[in-house]
């Protein structure tokens, strides 16, 4: 601690899963011992290793080197050891040896489930994911995911006494993504950051069939970046996210619902959603408190609209004869956790606000981008989509009324007192409050519009007691 050391010789030894012929490669900053065939590009290793021979040895550089190698995701273990040379030589140097063992590049995950719902629908689900964790010998991850689910009617509760259809509800999806462990920009210019970073390209398709309502196909593609700028600040940017939704078939019952509510009909129409988004996350733990803040902003269709306007195209703007969505959307959420005294009791506070506004090329927000409220992670006294917007209540005889219970403004807050009971079993007392509203007046949903005069009366309140079983990496709540 009182005497600085410099880095001496630097040796990197790589071990394959299957033993191979050993070879040595002398690079500019270090000696590489590997087994043929070399499964990582030497340039990738050089960027990951921040220790330099002849320069000051610091714990920060040592930890950064280990972090960089581990975040590549291709090693099952990475060990770094330092050896002082013979003290009789009179040198204050440390020889560094890094030993890294490769992991299997292919990874498969199979997930199966069975779902039973209160509307008498029952069925299995299946998800298969296959990863190649070292596609181009630089920690790139190619991921393919296939998912499907099927549900059938087990009774006549909602069929009006008619026989259930043989072709029931199902969903299929195929998604592919390619991740790079660095920031890659158009033109293949890449940048290595001081903290972990990722670039991701995604392409996917989903087919959803609800036989009593509709059949819908959705295509999506995106290019996004995730990086960390400091120990507590995280950023996520999607510079291109294109979604295309197309209704392949609708039932007479669903058509009647759309006819009764033009706003819902517009949000379900065939449309492109070209969007860009940015999310900032701050997460810091203090000795007795923790602060978490996440804000996001989404802009859809504005760049495309501007280009078409400059080109002289007037009126509604379309791509491939389909009108694209144009809107802005912003959300912000703050969570604060406060430990009470020296006990294991905590006070947890949460506040969330969000707003979305369509304009120019759109009259309404796409249905998938609208806000809803209620459920286990919201206001727990209300089930999902059973509240709002505002003081609006759908007609009691409309069993599809929940489709109307979405909004373009959301306000939500929670306060929870968590206390220890027995062992890992904790208790919680909570109060939840909030609602959703419309920023534009809708004559078909009276009382749904946001007004400052009625804001206080339209805040829904829910309170209760819960149990929390905490096993550190998983919390089971009841």
GROMACS .gro file of C-alpha atoms in nm:
model
  478
    1UNK     CA    1   0.000   0.000   0.000
    2UNK     CA    2   0.294   0.235   0.058
    3UNK     CA    3   0.494   0.142  -0.251
    4UNK     CA    4   0.378   0.161  -0.614
    5UNK     CA    5   0.435  -0.134  -0.848
    6UNK     CA    6   0.459  -0.141  -1.224
    7UNK     CA    7   0.326  -0.415  -1.448
    8UNK     CA    8   0.592  -0.656  -1.564
    9UNK     CA    9   0.536  -0.932  -1.818
   10UNK     CA   10   0.179  -1.008  -1.923
   11UNK     CA   11   0.072  -1.360  -2.024
   12UNK     CA   12  -0.275  -1.471  -2.137
   13UNK     CA   13  -0.351  -1.844  -2.143
   14UNK     CA   14  -0.669  -1.966  -2.313
   15UNK     CA   15  -0.815  -2.311  -2.261
   16UNK     CA   16  -1.065  -2.473  -2.497
   17UNK     CA   17  -1.336  -2.715  -2.390
   18UNK     CA   18  -1.165  -2.989  -2.591
   19UNK     CA   19  -0.785  -3.002  -2.565
   20UNK     CA   20  -0.600  -2.908  -2.882
   21UNK     CA   21  -0.253  -2.838  -3.012
   22UNK     CA   22  -0.095  -2.559  -2.810
   23UNK     CA   23   0.065  -2.261  -2.975
   24UNK     CA   24   0.210  -1.924  -2.869
   25UNK     CA   25   0.152  -1.586  -3.025
   26UNK     CA   26   0.361  -1.282  -2.934
   27UNK     CA   27   0.155  -0.965  -2.953
   28UNK     CA   28   0.258  -0.608  -2.887
   29UNK     CA   29   0.155  -0.594  -2.520
   30UNK     CA   30   0.135  -0.956  -2.409
   31UNK     CA   31   0.214  -1.320  -2.483
   32UNK     CA   32  -0.082  -1.536  -2.584
   33UNK     CA   33  -0.084  -1.911  -2.520
   34UNK     CA   34  -0.379  -2.085  -2.684
   35UNK     CA   35  -0.505  -2.414  -2.818
   36UNK     CA   36  -0.580  -2.434  -3.189
   37UNK     CA   37  -0.818  -2.324  -3.328
   38UNK     CA   38  -0.808  -1.975  -3.171
   39UNK     CA   39  -1.170  -1.893  -3.076
   40UNK     CA   40  -1.129  -1.519  -3.017
   41UNK     CA   41  -0.980  -1.243  -3.226
   42UNK     CA   42  -0.653  -1.108  -3.073
   43UNK     CA   43  -0.775  -0.751  -3.129
   44UNK     CA   44  -1.076  -0.820  -2.904
   45UNK     CA   45  -0.846  -0.945  -2.628
   46UNK     CA   46  -0.618  -0.641  -2.661
   47UNK     CA   47  -0.912  -0.402  -2.616
   48UNK     CA   48  -1.036  -0.594  -2.311
   49UNK     CA   49  -0.699  -0.594  -2.129
   50UNK     CA   50  -0.625  -0.253  -1.976
   51UNK     CA   51  -0.301  -0.352  -1.797
   52UNK     CA   52   0.015  -0.238  -1.983
   53UNK     CA   53   0.371  -0.363  -1.929
   54UNK     CA   54   0.595  -0.097  -1.778
   55UNK     CA   55   0.306   0.118  -1.655
   56UNK     CA   56   0.170   0.165  -1.304
   57UNK     CA   57  -0.021  -0.139  -1.177
   58UNK     CA   58  -0.357  -0.037  -1.026
   59UNK     CA   59  -0.642  -0.235  -0.876
   60UNK     CA   60  -0.879  -0.036  -1.099
   61UNK     CA   61  -0.707  -0.164  -1.415
   62UNK     CA   62  -0.702  -0.517  -1.276
   63UNK     CA   63  -1.077  -0.512  -1.202
   64UNK     CA   64  -1.156  -0.345  -1.534
   65UNK     CA   65  -0.965  -0.616  -1.721
   66UNK     CA   66  -1.157  -0.890  -1.541
   67UNK     CA   67  -1.489  -0.713  -1.604
   68UNK     CA   68  -1.414  -0.665  -1.975
   69UNK     CA   69  -1.324  -1.032  -2.023
   70UNK     CA   70  -1.626  -1.159  -1.831
   71UNK     CA   71  -1.873  -0.931  -2.011
   72UNK     CA   72  -1.771  -1.088  -2.345
   73UNK     CA   73  -1.985  -1.383  -2.232
   74UNK     CA   74  -1.761  -1.650  -2.391
   75UNK     CA   75  -1.560  -1.767  -2.088
   76UNK     CA   76  -1.682  -1.998  -1.813
   77UNK     CA   77  -1.405  -1.872  -1.582
   78UNK     CA   78  -1.144  -1.594  -1.581
   79UNK     CA   79  -0.863  -1.581  -1.325
   80UNK     CA   80  -0.592  -1.317  -1.285
   81UNK     CA   81  -0.281  -1.379  -1.073
   82UNK     CA   82   0.016  -1.153  -0.999
   83UNK     CA   83   0.367  -1.268  -0.910
   84UNK     CA   84   0.643  -1.037  -0.778
   85UNK     CA   85   0.984  -1.127  -0.933
   86UNK     CA   86   1.276  -1.215  -0.707
   87UNK     CA   87   1.324  -0.926  -0.464
   88UNK     CA   88   1.703  -0.955  -0.509
   89UNK     CA   89   1.659  -0.801  -0.854
   90UNK     CA   90   1.550  -0.482  -0.681
   91UNK     CA   91   1.250  -0.425  -0.909
   92UNK     CA   92   0.903  -0.330  -0.791
   93UNK     CA   93   0.719  -0.509  -1.070
   94UNK     CA   94   0.435  -0.758  -1.087
   95UNK     CA   95   0.419  -1.025  -1.356
   96UNK     CA   96   0.055  -1.083  -1.454
   97UNK     CA   97  -0.095  -1.408  -1.580
   98UNK     CA   98  -0.455  -1.433  -1.701
   99UNK     CA   99  -0.610  -1.778  -1.736
  100UNK     CA  100  -0.943  -1.796  -1.919
  101UNK     CA  101  -1.144  -2.110  -2.001
  102UNK     CA  102  -1.390  -2.099  -2.291
  103UNK     CA  103  -1.754  -2.188  -2.234
  104UNK     CA  104  -1.980  -2.378  -2.474
  105UNK     CA  105  -2.075  -2.137  -2.754
  106UNK     CA  106  -2.420  -2.290  -2.808
  107UNK     CA  107  -2.687  -2.251  -2.542
  108UNK     CA  108  -3.045  -2.377  -2.557
  109UNK     CA  109  -3.338  -2.301  -2.329
  110UNK     CA  110  -3.677  -2.472  -2.333
  111UNK     CA  111  -3.970  -2.336  -2.136
  112UNK     CA  112  -4.314  -2.498  -2.105
  113UNK     CA  113  -4.626  -2.390  -1.920
  114UNK     CA  114  -4.998  -2.453  -1.888
  115UNK     CA  115  -5.241  -2.164  -1.838
  116UNK     CA  116  -5.594  -2.180  -1.699
  117UNK     CA  117  -5.808  -1.865  -1.715
  118UNK     CA  118  -6.130  -1.760  -1.545
  119UNK     CA  119  -6.307  -1.737  -1.886
  120UNK     CA  120  -6.280  -2.120  -1.921
  121UNK     CA  121  -5.978  -2.106  -2.157
  122UNK     CA  122  -5.711  -2.368  -2.095
  123UNK     CA  123  -5.397  -2.450  -2.289
  124UNK     CA  124  -5.021  -2.511  -2.309
  125UNK     CA  125  -4.738  -2.280  -2.407
  126UNK     CA  126  -4.389  -2.350  -2.540
  127UNK     CA  127  -4.082  -2.133  -2.585
  128UNK     CA  128  -3.750  -2.245  -2.739
  129UNK     CA  129  -3.445  -2.019  -2.744
  130UNK     CA  130  -3.107  -2.101  -2.901
  131UNK     CA  131  -2.801  -1.877  -2.858
  132UNK     CA  132  -2.463  -1.871  -3.028
  133UNK     CA  133  -2.253  -1.675  -2.778
  134UNK     CA  134  -1.943  -1.623  -2.993
  135UNK     CA  135  -2.061  -1.592  -3.352
  136UNK     CA  136  -1.772  -1.385  -3.497
  137UNK     CA  137  -1.511  -1.473  -3.229
  138UNK     CA  138  -1.572  -1.150  -3.041
  139UNK     CA  139  -1.851  -1.219  -2.794
  140UNK     CA  140  -2.133  -1.156  -3.041
  141UNK     CA  141  -2.460  -1.330  -2.949
  142UNK     CA  142  -2.700  -1.457  -3.214
  143UNK     CA  143  -3.031  -1.550  -3.050
  144UNK     CA  144  -3.327  -1.728  -3.212
  145UNK     CA  145  -3.652  -1.760  -3.018
  146UNK     CA  146  -3.959  -1.958  -3.120
  147UNK     CA  147  -4.269  -1.935  -2.902
  148UNK     CA  148  -4.621  -2.066  -2.931
  149UNK     CA  149  -4.932  -2.110  -2.720
  150UNK     CA  150  -5.274  -2.267  -2.769
  151UNK     CA  151  -5.594  -2.233  -2.570
  152UNK     CA  152  -5.931  -2.401  -2.606
  153UNK     CA  153  -6.272  -2.345  -2.450
  154UNK     CA  154  -6.337  -2.596  -2.171
  155UNK     CA  155  -6.701  -2.492  -2.111
  156UNK     CA  156  -6.988  -2.293  -2.253
  157UNK     CA  157  -6.965  -2.007  -2.006
  158UNK     CA  158  -6.898  -1.749  -2.278
  159UNK     CA  159  -7.030  -1.930  -2.583
  160UNK     CA  160  -7.398  -1.856  -2.529
  161UNK     CA  161  -7.480  -2.227  -2.531
  162UNK     CA  162  -7.325  -2.281  -2.875
  163UNK     CA  163  -7.063  -2.543  -2.942
  164UNK     CA  164  -6.708  -2.420  -2.901
  165UNK     CA  165  -6.505  -2.384  -3.221
  166UNK     CA  166  -6.249  -2.653  -3.300
  167UNK     CA  167  -6.000  -2.384  -3.403
  168UNK     CA  168  -5.936  -2.199  -3.081
  169UNK     CA  169  -5.706  -1.922  -2.962
  170UNK     CA  170  -5.339  -1.950  -3.053
  171UNK     CA  171  -5.022  -1.744  -3.089
  172UNK     CA  172  -4.693  -1.809  -3.271
  173UNK     CA  173  -4.380  -1.597  -3.282
  174UNK     CA  174  -4.031  -1.611  -3.430
  175UNK     CA  175  -3.774  -1.356  -3.320
  176UNK     CA  176  -3.404  -1.321  -3.401
  177UNK     CA  177  -3.151  -1.081  -3.249
  178UNK     CA  178  -2.780  -1.015  -3.290
  179UNK     CA  179  -2.589  -0.849  -3.004
  180UNK     CA  180  -2.239  -0.700  -3.006
  181UNK     CA  181  -2.051  -0.636  -2.677
  182UNK     CA  182  -1.971  -0.278  -2.782
  183UNK     CA  183  -2.129   0.022  -2.953
  184UNK     CA  184  -2.138  -0.027  -3.330
  185UNK     CA  185  -2.253   0.259  -3.548
  186UNK     CA  186  -2.349   0.269  -3.917
  187UNK     CA  187  -2.042   0.219  -4.133
  188UNK     CA  188  -1.920  -0.043  -3.882
  189UNK     CA  189  -1.748   0.219  -3.671
  190UNK     CA  190  -1.725   0.082  -3.318
  191UNK     CA  191  -1.644   0.238  -2.985
  192UNK     CA  192  -1.521   0.067  -2.667
  193UNK     CA  193  -1.658   0.225  -2.349
  194UNK     CA  194  -1.527   0.222  -1.994
  195UNK     CA  195  -1.837   0.034  -1.875
  196UNK     CA  196  -2.036  -0.253  -2.030
  197UNK     CA  197  -2.218  -0.166  -2.353
  198UNK     CA  198  -2.429  -0.352  -2.610
  199UNK     CA  199  -2.554  -0.302  -2.965
  200UNK     CA  200  -2.858  -0.505  -3.069
  201UNK     CA  201  -3.028  -0.573  -3.403
  202UNK     CA  202  -3.371  -0.742  -3.380
  203UNK     CA  203  -3.615  -0.887  -3.633
  204UNK     CA  204  -3.939  -1.067  -3.547
  205UNK     CA  205  -4.287  -1.175  -3.649
  206UNK     CA  206  -4.589  -1.271  -3.435
  207UNK     CA  207  -4.925  -1.419  -3.533
  208UNK     CA  208  -5.212  -1.383  -3.285
  209UNK     CA  209  -5.551  -1.549  -3.333
  210UNK     CA  210  -5.849  -1.474  -3.111
  211UNK     CA  211  -6.131  -1.657  -3.296
  212UNK     CA  212  -6.414  -1.457  -3.136
  213UNK     CA  213  -6.239  -1.128  -3.206
  214UNK     CA  214  -5.959  -1.106  -3.462
  215UNK     CA  215  -5.650  -1.253  -3.624
  216UNK     CA  216  -5.352  -1.018  -3.625
  217UNK     CA  217  -4.997  -1.042  -3.759
  218UNK     CA  218  -4.719  -0.814  -3.638
  219UNK     CA  219  -4.370  -0.758  -3.781
  220UNK     CA  220  -4.098  -0.568  -3.599
  221UNK     CA  221  -3.735  -0.468  -3.644
  222UNK     CA  222  -3.509  -0.249  -3.434
  223UNK     CA  223  -3.155  -0.121  -3.384
  224UNK     CA  224  -3.073  -0.027  -3.027
  225UNK     CA  225  -2.781   0.056  -2.800
  226UNK     CA  226  -2.738   0.000  -2.425
  227UNK     CA  227  -2.445   0.144  -2.231
  228UNK     CA  228  -2.337   0.257  -1.888
  229UNK     CA  229  -2.176   0.600  -1.849
  230UNK     CA  230  -2.101   0.587  -1.475
  231UNK     CA  231  -2.140   0.344  -1.184
  232UNK     CA  232  -2.503   0.457  -1.143
  233UNK     CA  233  -2.619   0.581  -1.486
  234UNK     CA  234  -2.753   0.361  -1.766
  235UNK     CA  235  -2.872   0.458  -2.113
  236UNK     CA  236  -3.075   0.281  -2.380
  237UNK     CA  237  -3.133   0.429  -2.727
  238UNK     CA  238  -3.339   0.279  -3.006
  239UNK     CA  239  -3.257   0.478  -3.319
  240UNK     CA  240  -3.485   0.261  -3.531
  241UNK     CA  241  -3.785   0.060  -3.422
  242UNK     CA  242  -4.032  -0.026  -3.695
  243UNK     CA  243  -4.352  -0.218  -3.619
  244UNK     CA  244  -4.621  -0.316  -3.867
  245UNK     CA  245  -4.957  -0.447  -3.744
  246UNK     CA  246  -5.210  -0.595  -3.985
  247UNK     CA  247  -5.555  -0.734  -3.906
  248UNK     CA  248  -5.605  -1.045  -4.119
  249UNK     CA  249  -5.958  -1.119  -4.001
  250UNK     CA  250  -6.219  -0.978  -3.763
  251UNK     CA  251  -6.538  -1.128  -3.624
  252UNK     CA  252  -6.882  -0.965  -3.639
  253UNK     CA  253  -6.873  -0.920  -3.261
  254UNK     CA  254  -6.539  -0.743  -3.278
  255UNK     CA  255  -6.654  -0.528  -3.570
  256UNK     CA  256  -6.956  -0.415  -3.371
  257UNK     CA  257  -6.726  -0.313  -3.084
  258UNK     CA  258  -6.510  -0.111  -3.324
  259UNK     CA  259  -6.816   0.051  -3.481
  260UNK     CA  260  -6.937   0.160  -3.139
  261UNK     CA  261  -6.599   0.318  -3.058
  262UNK     CA  262  -6.423   0.490  -3.351
  263UNK     CA  263  -6.117   0.569  -3.137
  264UNK     CA  264  -6.059   0.198  -3.067
  265UNK     CA  265  -6.116   0.122  -3.436
  266UNK     CA  266  -5.850   0.374  -3.544
  267UNK     CA  267  -5.595   0.232  -3.297
  268UNK     CA  268  -5.647  -0.120  -3.439
  269UNK     CA  269  -5.616  -0.027  -3.807
  270UNK     CA  270  -5.335  -0.159  -4.029
  271UNK     CA  271  -5.044   0.074  -3.967
  272UNK     CA  272  -4.669   0.120  -3.945
  273UNK     CA  273  -4.519   0.251  -3.622
  274UNK     CA  274  -4.171   0.397  -3.700
  275UNK     CA  275  -4.034   0.501  -3.362
  276UNK     CA  276  -3.720   0.625  -3.188
  277UNK     CA  277  -3.680   0.610  -2.811
  278UNK     CA  278  -3.440   0.696  -2.530
  279UNK     CA  279  -3.442   0.562  -2.173
  280UNK     CA  280  -3.226   0.689  -1.887
  281UNK     CA  281  -3.193   0.493  -1.562
  282UNK     CA  282  -3.027   0.609  -1.238
  283UNK     CA  283  -2.984   0.345  -0.969
  284UNK     CA  284  -2.780   0.417  -0.655
  285UNK     CA  285  -2.767   0.251  -0.316
  286UNK     CA  286  -2.674   0.448  -0.005
  287UNK     CA  287  -2.587   0.304   0.340
  288UNK     CA  288  -2.953   0.321   0.449
  289UNK     CA  289  -3.145   0.417   0.135
  290UNK     CA  290  -3.175   0.337  -0.233
  291UNK     CA  291  -3.288   0.567  -0.518
  292UNK     CA  292  -3.410   0.442  -0.854
  293UNK     CA  293  -3.522   0.675  -1.133
  294UNK     CA  294  -3.612   0.578  -1.489
  295UNK     CA  295  -3.743   0.809  -1.761
  296UNK     CA  296  -3.814   0.734  -2.125
  297UNK     CA  297  -3.917   0.932  -2.431
  298UNK     CA  298  -4.056   0.790  -2.757
  299UNK     CA  299  -4.106   0.975  -3.083
  300UNK     CA  300  -4.291   0.797  -3.365
  301UNK     CA  301  -4.326   0.903  -3.728
  302UNK     CA  302  -4.185   1.255  -3.694
  303UNK     CA  303  -3.871   1.210  -3.902
  304UNK     CA  304  -4.062   1.028  -4.177
  305UNK     CA  305  -4.338   1.290  -4.174
  306UNK     CA  306  -4.081   1.570  -4.209
  307UNK     CA  307  -3.910   1.403  -4.506
  308UNK     CA  308  -4.241   1.353  -4.686
  309UNK     CA  309  -4.342   1.714  -4.619
  310UNK     CA  310  -4.013   1.838  -4.767
  311UNK     CA  311  -4.078   1.621  -5.072
  312UNK     CA  312  -4.410   1.798  -5.121
  313UNK     CA  313  -4.647   1.517  -5.017
  314UNK     CA  314  -4.963   1.663  -4.864
  315UNK     CA  315  -5.247   1.503  -4.672
  316UNK     CA  316  -5.222   1.171  -4.482
  317UNK     CA  317  -4.877   1.011  -4.519
  318UNK     CA  318  -4.856   0.641  -4.607
  319UNK     CA  319  -4.598   0.363  -4.646
  320UNK     CA  320  -4.693   0.078  -4.882
  321UNK     CA  321  -5.048   0.216  -4.884
  322UNK     CA  322  -5.073   0.202  -4.503
  323UNK     CA  323  -5.088   0.515  -4.291
  324UNK     CA  324  -4.809   0.532  -4.031
  325UNK     CA  325  -4.852   0.642  -3.670
  326UNK     CA  326  -4.721   0.976  -3.543
  327UNK     CA  327  -4.708   1.054  -3.171
  328UNK     CA  328  -4.486   1.140  -2.877
  329UNK     CA  329  -4.486   0.953  -2.546
  330UNK     CA  330  -4.299   1.012  -2.221
  331UNK     CA  331  -4.291   0.831  -1.887
  332UNK     CA  332  -4.101   0.886  -1.564
  333UNK     CA  333  -4.087   0.665  -1.255
  334UNK     CA  334  -3.915   0.727  -0.920
  335UNK     CA  335  -3.868   0.470  -0.643
  336UNK     CA  336  -3.716   0.542  -0.305
  337UNK     CA  337  -3.642   0.280  -0.039
  338UNK     CA  338  -3.577   0.395   0.320
  339UNK     CA  339  -3.458   0.175   0.603
  340UNK     CA  340  -3.618   0.248   0.940
  341UNK     CA  341  -3.373   0.268   1.230
  342UNK     CA  342  -3.154  -0.038   1.286
  343UNK     CA  343  -3.439  -0.281   1.215
  344UNK     CA  344  -3.505  -0.483   0.901
  345UNK     CA  345  -3.811  -0.268   0.823
  346UNK     CA  346  -3.832  -0.055   0.511
  347UNK     CA  347  -4.053   0.216   0.366
  348UNK     CA  348  -4.087   0.196  -0.012
  349UNK     CA  349  -4.220   0.490  -0.214
  350UNK     CA  350  -4.306   0.490  -0.585
  351UNK     CA  351  -4.438   0.761  -0.816
  352UNK     CA  352  -4.504   0.727  -1.189
  353UNK     CA  353  -4.636   0.971  -1.449
  354UNK     CA  354  -4.682   0.921  -1.822
  355UNK     CA  355  -4.838   1.102  -2.118
  356UNK     CA  356  -4.885   1.032  -2.488
  357UNK     CA  357  -5.011   1.261  -2.761
  358UNK     CA  358  -5.099   1.184  -3.127
  359UNK     CA  359  -5.088   1.457  -3.392
  360UNK     CA  360  -5.046   1.535  -3.761
  361UNK     CA  361  -5.064   1.192  -3.927
  362UNK     CA  362  -5.255   1.024  -3.638
  363UNK     CA  363  -5.576   1.096  -3.454
  364UNK     CA  364  -5.526   0.835  -3.181
  365UNK     CA  365  -5.236   0.654  -3.014
  366UNK     CA  366  -5.187   0.293  -3.136
  367UNK     CA  367  -5.364   0.060  -2.895
  368UNK     CA  368  -5.038  -0.113  -2.794
  369UNK     CA  369  -4.891   0.224  -2.683
  370UNK     CA  370  -5.185   0.339  -2.469
  371UNK     CA  371  -5.177   0.330  -2.087
  372UNK     CA  372  -5.380   0.097  -1.868
  373UNK     CA  373  -5.387   0.049  -1.492
  374UNK     CA  374  -5.458  -0.210  -1.222
  375UNK     CA  375  -5.307  -0.547  -1.137
  376UNK     CA  376  -5.038  -0.691  -0.910
  377UNK     CA  377  -4.774  -0.430  -1.006
  378UNK     CA  378  -5.006  -0.130  -1.012
  379UNK     CA  379  -5.314  -0.050  -0.798
  380UNK     CA  380  -5.366  -0.389  -0.639
  381UNK     CA  381  -5.730  -0.336  -0.537
  382UNK     CA  382  -5.827  -0.340  -0.907
  383UNK     CA  383  -5.770  -0.606  -1.170
  384UNK     CA  384  -5.591  -0.514  -1.495
  385UNK     CA  385  -5.793  -0.281  -1.724
  386UNK     CA  386  -6.081  -0.251  -1.478
  387UNK     CA  387  -6.023   0.115  -1.390
  388UNK     CA  388  -6.069   0.443  -1.579
  389UNK     CA  389  -6.018   0.636  -1.786
  390UNK     CA  390  -6.123   0.908  -1.541
  391UNK     CA  391  -6.473   0.847  -1.405
  392UNK     CA  392  -6.586   0.658  -1.716
  393UNK     CA  393  -6.744   0.318  -1.662
  394UNK     CA  394  -6.828   0.091  -1.957
  395UNK     CA  395  -7.188  -0.036  -1.978
  396UNK     CA  396  -7.249  -0.335  -1.751
  397UNK     CA  397  -7.387  -0.543  -2.040
  398UNK     CA  398  -7.076  -0.486  -2.255
  399UNK     CA  399  -6.848  -0.782  -2.188
  400UNK     CA  400  -6.579  -0.627  -2.412
  401UNK     CA  401  -6.587  -0.297  -2.223
  402UNK     CA  402  -6.232  -0.345  -2.095
  403UNK     CA  403  -6.112  -0.254  -2.449
  404UNK     CA  404  -6.225   0.104  -2.375
  405UNK     CA  405  -6.035   0.124  -2.045
  406UNK     CA  406  -5.712   0.272  -2.181
  407UNK     CA  407  -5.584   0.628  -2.173
  408UNK     CA  408  -5.319   0.876  -2.283
  409UNK     CA  409  -5.227   1.011  -1.937
  410UNK     CA  410  -5.133   0.805  -1.633
  411UNK     CA  411  -5.069   0.895  -1.270
  412UNK     CA  412  -4.976   0.634  -1.011
  413UNK     CA  413  -4.827   0.629  -0.660
  414UNK     CA  414  -4.757   0.366  -0.394
  415UNK     CA  415  -4.638   0.367  -0.034
  416UNK     CA  416  -4.547   0.038   0.131
  417UNK     CA  417  -4.424  -0.051   0.481
  418UNK     CA  418  -4.229  -0.377   0.482
  419UNK     CA  419  -4.142  -0.550   0.808
  420UNK     CA  420  -3.984  -0.876   0.916
  421UNK     CA  421  -4.206  -1.154   1.052
  422UNK     CA  422  -4.049  -1.501   1.072
  423UNK     CA  423  -3.723  -1.596   0.902
  424UNK     CA  424  -3.745  -1.494   0.536
  425UNK     CA  425  -4.118  -1.425   0.560
  426UNK     CA  426  -4.197  -1.054   0.564
  427UNK     CA  427  -4.519  -0.858   0.589
  428UNK     CA  428  -4.627  -0.547   0.401
  429UNK     CA  429  -4.890  -0.277   0.452
  430UNK     CA  430  -4.955  -0.070   0.141
  431UNK     CA  431  -5.157   0.216  -0.004
  432UNK     CA  432  -5.191   0.254  -0.384
  433UNK     CA  433  -5.340   0.549  -0.572
  434UNK     CA  434  -5.383   0.659  -0.933
  435UNK     CA  435  -5.584   0.648  -1.253
  436UNK     CA  436  -5.563   0.700  -1.628
  437UNK     CA  437  -5.728   0.973  -1.836
  438UNK     CA  438  -5.769   1.096  -2.193
  439UNK     CA  439  -5.595   1.417  -2.298
  440UNK     CA  440  -5.854   1.459  -2.576
  441UNK     CA  441  -6.230   1.455  -2.521
  442UNK     CA  442  -6.413   1.143  -2.642
  443UNK     CA  443  -6.792   1.171  -2.668
  444UNK     CA  444  -6.825   0.792  -2.647
  445UNK     CA  445  -6.646   0.785  -2.310
  446UNK     CA  446  -6.799   1.058  -2.090
  447UNK     CA  447  -6.591   1.152  -1.786
  448UNK     CA  448  -6.269   1.013  -1.938
  449UNK     CA  449  -6.104   1.349  -2.013
  450UNK     CA  450  -5.840   1.488  -1.775
  451UNK     CA  451  -5.961   1.799  -1.590
  452UNK     CA  452  -5.787   1.959  -1.295
  453UNK     CA  453  -6.122   2.020  -1.124
  454UNK     CA  454  -6.210   1.651  -1.119
  455UNK     CA  455  -5.859   1.515  -1.067
  456UNK     CA  456  -5.888   1.465  -0.691
  457UNK     CA  457  -6.227   1.290  -0.710
  458UNK     CA  458  -6.108   1.051  -0.983
  459UNK     CA  459  -5.798   0.923  -0.803
  460UNK     CA  460  -5.863   0.559  -0.713
  461UNK     CA  461  -5.736   0.436  -0.375
  462UNK     CA  462  -5.654   0.084  -0.268
  463UNK     CA  463  -5.500  -0.043   0.055
  464UNK     CA  464  -5.423  -0.384   0.200
  465UNK     CA  465  -5.187  -0.627   0.369
  466UNK     CA  466  -4.953  -0.869   0.195
  467UNK     CA  467  -4.693  -1.138   0.258
  468UNK     CA  468  -4.345  -1.136   0.101
  469UNK     CA  469  -4.120  -1.442   0.100
  470UNK     CA  470  -3.773  -1.313   0.019
  471UNK     CA  471  -3.499  -1.553  -0.096
  472UNK     CA  472  -3.273  -1.265  -0.216
  473UNK     CA  473  -3.288  -1.339  -0.590
  474UNK     CA  474  -3.665  -1.400  -0.590
  475UNK     CA  475  -3.955  -1.248  -0.395
  476UNK     CA  476  -4.287  -1.436  -0.381
  477UNK     CA  477  -4.577  -1.204  -0.299
  478UNK     CA  478  -4.931  -1.282  -0.187
   0.00000   0.00000   0.00000
